Short mmCIF file of C-alpha atoms in Angstrom, two decimals:
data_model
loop_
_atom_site.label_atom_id
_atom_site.label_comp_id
_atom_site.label_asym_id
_atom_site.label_seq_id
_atom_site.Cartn_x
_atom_site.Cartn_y
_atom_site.Cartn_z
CA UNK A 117 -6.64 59.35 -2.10
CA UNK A 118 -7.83 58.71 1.60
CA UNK A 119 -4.47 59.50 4.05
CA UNK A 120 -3.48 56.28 5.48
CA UNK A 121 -0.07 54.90 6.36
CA UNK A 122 0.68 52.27 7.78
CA UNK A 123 3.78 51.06 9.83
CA UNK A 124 6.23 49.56 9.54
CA UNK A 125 5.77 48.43 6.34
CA UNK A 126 7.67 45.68 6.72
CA UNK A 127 8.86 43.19 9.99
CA UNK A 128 10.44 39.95 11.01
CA UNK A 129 9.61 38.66 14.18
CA UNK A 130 10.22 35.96 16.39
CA UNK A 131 7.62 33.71 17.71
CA UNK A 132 6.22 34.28 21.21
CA UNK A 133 7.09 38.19 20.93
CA UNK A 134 4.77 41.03 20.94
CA UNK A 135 4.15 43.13 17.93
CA UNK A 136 2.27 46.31 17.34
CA UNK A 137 0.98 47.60 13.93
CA UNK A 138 0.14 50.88 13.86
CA UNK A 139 -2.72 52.59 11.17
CA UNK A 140 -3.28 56.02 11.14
CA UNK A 141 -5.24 58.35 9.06
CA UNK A 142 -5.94 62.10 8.35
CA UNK A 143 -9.32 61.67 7.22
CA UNK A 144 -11.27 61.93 10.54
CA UNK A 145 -13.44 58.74 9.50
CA UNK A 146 -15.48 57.25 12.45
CA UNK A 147 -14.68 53.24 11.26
CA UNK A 148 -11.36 51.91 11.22
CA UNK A 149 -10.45 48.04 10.37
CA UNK A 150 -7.60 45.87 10.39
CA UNK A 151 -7.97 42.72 7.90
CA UNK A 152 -5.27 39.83 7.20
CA UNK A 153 -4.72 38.66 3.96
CA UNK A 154 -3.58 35.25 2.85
CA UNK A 155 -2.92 33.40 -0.44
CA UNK A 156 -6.83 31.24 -0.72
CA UNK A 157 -8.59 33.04 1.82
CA UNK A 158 -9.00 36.59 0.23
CA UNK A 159 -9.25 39.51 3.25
CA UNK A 160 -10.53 38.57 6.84
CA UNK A 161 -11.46 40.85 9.12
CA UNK A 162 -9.46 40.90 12.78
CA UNK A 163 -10.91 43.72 14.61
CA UNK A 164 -12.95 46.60 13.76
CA UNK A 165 -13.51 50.17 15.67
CA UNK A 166 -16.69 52.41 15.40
CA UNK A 167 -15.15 55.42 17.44
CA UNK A 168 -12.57 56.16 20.01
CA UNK A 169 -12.27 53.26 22.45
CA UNK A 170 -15.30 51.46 20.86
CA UNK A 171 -13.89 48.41 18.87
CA UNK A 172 -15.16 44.75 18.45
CA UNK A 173 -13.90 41.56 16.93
CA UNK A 174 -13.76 40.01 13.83
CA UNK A 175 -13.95 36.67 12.07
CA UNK A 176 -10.53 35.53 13.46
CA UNK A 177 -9.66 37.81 16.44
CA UNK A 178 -8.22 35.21 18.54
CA UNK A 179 -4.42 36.34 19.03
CA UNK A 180 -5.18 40.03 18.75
CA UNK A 181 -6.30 43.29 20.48
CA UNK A 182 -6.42 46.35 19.51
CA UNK A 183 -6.81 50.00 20.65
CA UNK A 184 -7.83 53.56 19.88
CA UNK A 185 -7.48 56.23 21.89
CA UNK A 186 -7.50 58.84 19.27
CA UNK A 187 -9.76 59.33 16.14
CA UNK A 188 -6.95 59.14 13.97
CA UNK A 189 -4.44 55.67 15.33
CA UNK A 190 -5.79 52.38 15.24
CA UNK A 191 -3.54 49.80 16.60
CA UNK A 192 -2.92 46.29 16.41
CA UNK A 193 -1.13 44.10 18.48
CA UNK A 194 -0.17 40.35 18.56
CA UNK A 195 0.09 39.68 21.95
CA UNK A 196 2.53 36.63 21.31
CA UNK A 197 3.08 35.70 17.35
CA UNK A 198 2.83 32.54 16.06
CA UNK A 199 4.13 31.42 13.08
CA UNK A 200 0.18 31.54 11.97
CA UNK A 201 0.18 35.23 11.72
CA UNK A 202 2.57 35.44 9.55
CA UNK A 203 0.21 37.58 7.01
CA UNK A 204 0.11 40.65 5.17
CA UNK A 205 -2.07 42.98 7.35
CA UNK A 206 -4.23 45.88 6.07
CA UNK A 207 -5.90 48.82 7.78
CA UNK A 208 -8.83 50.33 6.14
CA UNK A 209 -11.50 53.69 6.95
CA UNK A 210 -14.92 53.12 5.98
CA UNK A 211 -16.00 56.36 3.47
CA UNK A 212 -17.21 59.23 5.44
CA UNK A 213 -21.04 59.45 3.78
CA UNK A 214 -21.06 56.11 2.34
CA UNK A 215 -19.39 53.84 5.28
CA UNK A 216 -19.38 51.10 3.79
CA UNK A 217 -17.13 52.15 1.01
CA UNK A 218 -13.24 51.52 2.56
CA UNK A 219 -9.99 52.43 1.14
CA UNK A 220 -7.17 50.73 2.16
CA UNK A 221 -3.41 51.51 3.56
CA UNK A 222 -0.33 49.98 2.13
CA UNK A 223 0.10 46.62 4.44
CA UNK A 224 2.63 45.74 6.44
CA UNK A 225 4.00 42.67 5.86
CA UNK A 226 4.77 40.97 8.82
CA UNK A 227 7.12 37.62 9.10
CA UNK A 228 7.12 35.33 12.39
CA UNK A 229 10.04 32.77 12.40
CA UNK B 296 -22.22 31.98 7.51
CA UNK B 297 -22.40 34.52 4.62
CA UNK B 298 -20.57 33.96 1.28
CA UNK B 299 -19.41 36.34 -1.70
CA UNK B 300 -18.67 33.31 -4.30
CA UNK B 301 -16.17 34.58 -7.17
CA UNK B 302 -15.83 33.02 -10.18
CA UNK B 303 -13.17 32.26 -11.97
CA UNK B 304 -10.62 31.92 -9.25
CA UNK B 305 -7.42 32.95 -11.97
CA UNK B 306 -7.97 34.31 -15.56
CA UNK B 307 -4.82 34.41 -18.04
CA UNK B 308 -6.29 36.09 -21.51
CA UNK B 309 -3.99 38.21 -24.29
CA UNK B 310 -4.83 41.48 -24.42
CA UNK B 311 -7.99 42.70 -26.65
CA UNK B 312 -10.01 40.16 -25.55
CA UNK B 313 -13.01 40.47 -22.85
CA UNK B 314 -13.55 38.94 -19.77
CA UNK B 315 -16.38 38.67 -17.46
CA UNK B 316 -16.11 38.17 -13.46
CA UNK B 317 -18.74 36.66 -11.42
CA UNK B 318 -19.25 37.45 -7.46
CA UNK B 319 -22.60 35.01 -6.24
CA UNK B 320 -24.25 34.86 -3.36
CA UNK B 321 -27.30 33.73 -1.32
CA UNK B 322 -27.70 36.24 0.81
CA UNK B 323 -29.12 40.03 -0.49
CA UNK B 324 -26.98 43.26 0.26
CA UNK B 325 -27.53 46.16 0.53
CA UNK B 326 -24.40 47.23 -1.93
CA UNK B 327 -22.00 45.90 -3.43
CA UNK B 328 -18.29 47.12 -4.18
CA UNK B 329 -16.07 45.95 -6.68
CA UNK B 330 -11.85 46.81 -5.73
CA UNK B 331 -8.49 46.02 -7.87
CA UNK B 332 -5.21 45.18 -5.99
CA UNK B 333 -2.00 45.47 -7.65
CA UNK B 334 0.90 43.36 -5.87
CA UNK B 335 2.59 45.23 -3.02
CA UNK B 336 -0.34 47.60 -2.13
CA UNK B 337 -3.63 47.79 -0.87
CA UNK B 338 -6.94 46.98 -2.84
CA UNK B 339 -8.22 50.13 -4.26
CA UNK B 340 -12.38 51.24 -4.85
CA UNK B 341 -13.82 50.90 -8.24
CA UNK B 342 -17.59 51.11 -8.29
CA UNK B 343 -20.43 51.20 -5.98
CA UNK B 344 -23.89 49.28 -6.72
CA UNK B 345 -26.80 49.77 -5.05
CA UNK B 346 -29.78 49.48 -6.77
CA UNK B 347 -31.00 45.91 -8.21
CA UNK B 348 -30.39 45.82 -12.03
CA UNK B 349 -27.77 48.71 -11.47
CA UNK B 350 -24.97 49.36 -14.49
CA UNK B 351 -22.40 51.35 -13.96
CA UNK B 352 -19.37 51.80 -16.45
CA UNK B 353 -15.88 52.92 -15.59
CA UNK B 354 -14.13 53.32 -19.55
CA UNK B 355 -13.95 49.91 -20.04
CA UNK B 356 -15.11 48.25 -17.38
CA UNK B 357 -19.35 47.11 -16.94
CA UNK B 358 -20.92 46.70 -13.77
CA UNK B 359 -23.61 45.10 -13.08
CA UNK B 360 -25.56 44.38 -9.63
CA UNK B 361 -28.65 41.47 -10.09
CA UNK B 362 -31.96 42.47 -9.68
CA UNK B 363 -32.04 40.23 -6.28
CA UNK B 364 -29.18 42.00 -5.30
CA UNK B 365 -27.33 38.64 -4.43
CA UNK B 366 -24.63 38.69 -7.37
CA UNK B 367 -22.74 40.97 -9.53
CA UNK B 368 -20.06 40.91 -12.96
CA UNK B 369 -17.52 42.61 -13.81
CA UNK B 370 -17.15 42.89 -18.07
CA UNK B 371 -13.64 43.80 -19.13
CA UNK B 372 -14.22 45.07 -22.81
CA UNK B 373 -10.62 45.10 -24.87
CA UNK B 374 -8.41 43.88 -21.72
CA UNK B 375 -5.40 45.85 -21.64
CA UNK B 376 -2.41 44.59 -19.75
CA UNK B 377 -2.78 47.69 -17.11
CA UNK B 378 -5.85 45.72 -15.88
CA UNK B 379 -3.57 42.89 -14.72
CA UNK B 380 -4.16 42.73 -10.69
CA UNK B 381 -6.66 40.98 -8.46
CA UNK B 382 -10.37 42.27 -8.25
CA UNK B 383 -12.57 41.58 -5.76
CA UNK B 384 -16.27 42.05 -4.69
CA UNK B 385 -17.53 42.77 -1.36
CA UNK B 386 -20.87 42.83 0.14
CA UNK B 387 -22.32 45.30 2.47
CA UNK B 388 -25.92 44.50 4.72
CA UNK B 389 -28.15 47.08 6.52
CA UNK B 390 -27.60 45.11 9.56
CA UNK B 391 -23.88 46.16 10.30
CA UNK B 392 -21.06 47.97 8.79
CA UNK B 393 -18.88 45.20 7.92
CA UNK B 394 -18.22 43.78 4.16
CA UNK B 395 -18.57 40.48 3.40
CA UNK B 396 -15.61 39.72 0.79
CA UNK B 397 -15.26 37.25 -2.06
CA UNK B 398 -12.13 35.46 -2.83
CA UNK B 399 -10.93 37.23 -5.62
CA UNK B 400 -9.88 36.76 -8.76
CA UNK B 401 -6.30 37.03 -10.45
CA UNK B 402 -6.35 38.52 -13.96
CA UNK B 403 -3.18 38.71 -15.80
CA UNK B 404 -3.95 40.68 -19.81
CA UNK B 405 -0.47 39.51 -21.69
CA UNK B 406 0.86 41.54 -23.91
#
């Protein structure tokens, strides 16, 4: 199995506060992704990253950055949550020969009240 | 926009039977993936197709990629209730390294 963890694995927020979500792996693959996944609309990608600092948007970015400044953390923040992210979030790698191949981390499940 | 169609949305069988999963689309990739989710975790890699007309068989599991290379199945032969979860397909083009990903579909084998 690919090394990814994820954390927290679980949080409660309020709305209008920041949050961070942190994926990191062990595997030294080039593309990273965080996705969101909701009950009727499958996964949907946020933000992507092709390499240290090099990252680019999604289908529904609007509400999130992210950063990596190391090969191995990818992270995501919510610069203010809404009530609309609350989500289950995923971080995946992309395979290291066949990049289009991604295995997943855990989730973090992340409430906004 | 691109879509990755999958068909049926839910499937409730008993166990023995088979099942087939549909993921359409209009647009041609380059491969196709096929990934199970149980609850609580992330989805995990089953298969890889890449060649039009491709089969590719995991124990009891069939895949299949079309010869167009817009749509694939997943056959279930003998459903056992360890195959309960939610599968989904996902599309990959030459043109960038993101996945286009079908809806999913909930299988639940009962005992």
């Amino acid at each position: 199995d690919a090394g990814i963890t994820q954390s927290p694995r679980h949080k409660v927020t309020e709305t209008g506060t920041p949050v961070t979500l942190r994926c990191h792996q062990t595997e030294n693959h080039r593309y990273m992704y965080w996705y969101r996944q909701d009950p009727g609309h499958g996964l949907r990608l946020i933000h992507y990253s092709y390499g240290v600092k090099d990252t680019d948007k999604g289908e529904v970015s609007d509400g999130y950055s992210v950063s990596r400044s190391k090969t191995e953390d990818f992270l995501l923040t919510l610069e203010s949550a809404t009530s609309s992210q609350t989500s289950v979030y995923f971080c995946a790698i992309g395979g290291r020969d066949r990049i289009y191949e991604q295995y997943f981390g855990p989730g973090t499940r992340l409430t906004v009240t | 926009t691109q879509l990755l169609e999958q068909s049926p949305q839910f499937l409730s069988i008993q166990e023995g039977e088979n099942l087939t999963v549909y993921c359409n689309s209009s647009s041609v990739f380059s491969s196709l993936q096929w990934y199970r989710q149980e609850p609580g975790e992330g989805p995990v890699l089953l298969v890889t197709v890449v060649t039009g007309g491709e089969v590719k068989k995991l124990k009891r599991l069939t895949f299949q990629f079309g010869d167009a290379r817009k749509d694939s199945s997943l056959h279930i032969t003998a459903a056992q209730p360890g195959d309960t979860g939610l599968y989904l397909c996902a599309g990959a083009m030459d043109s960038n390294y993101q996945l286009i990903w079908g809806a999913g579909t909930k299988l639940i084998i009962k005992p």
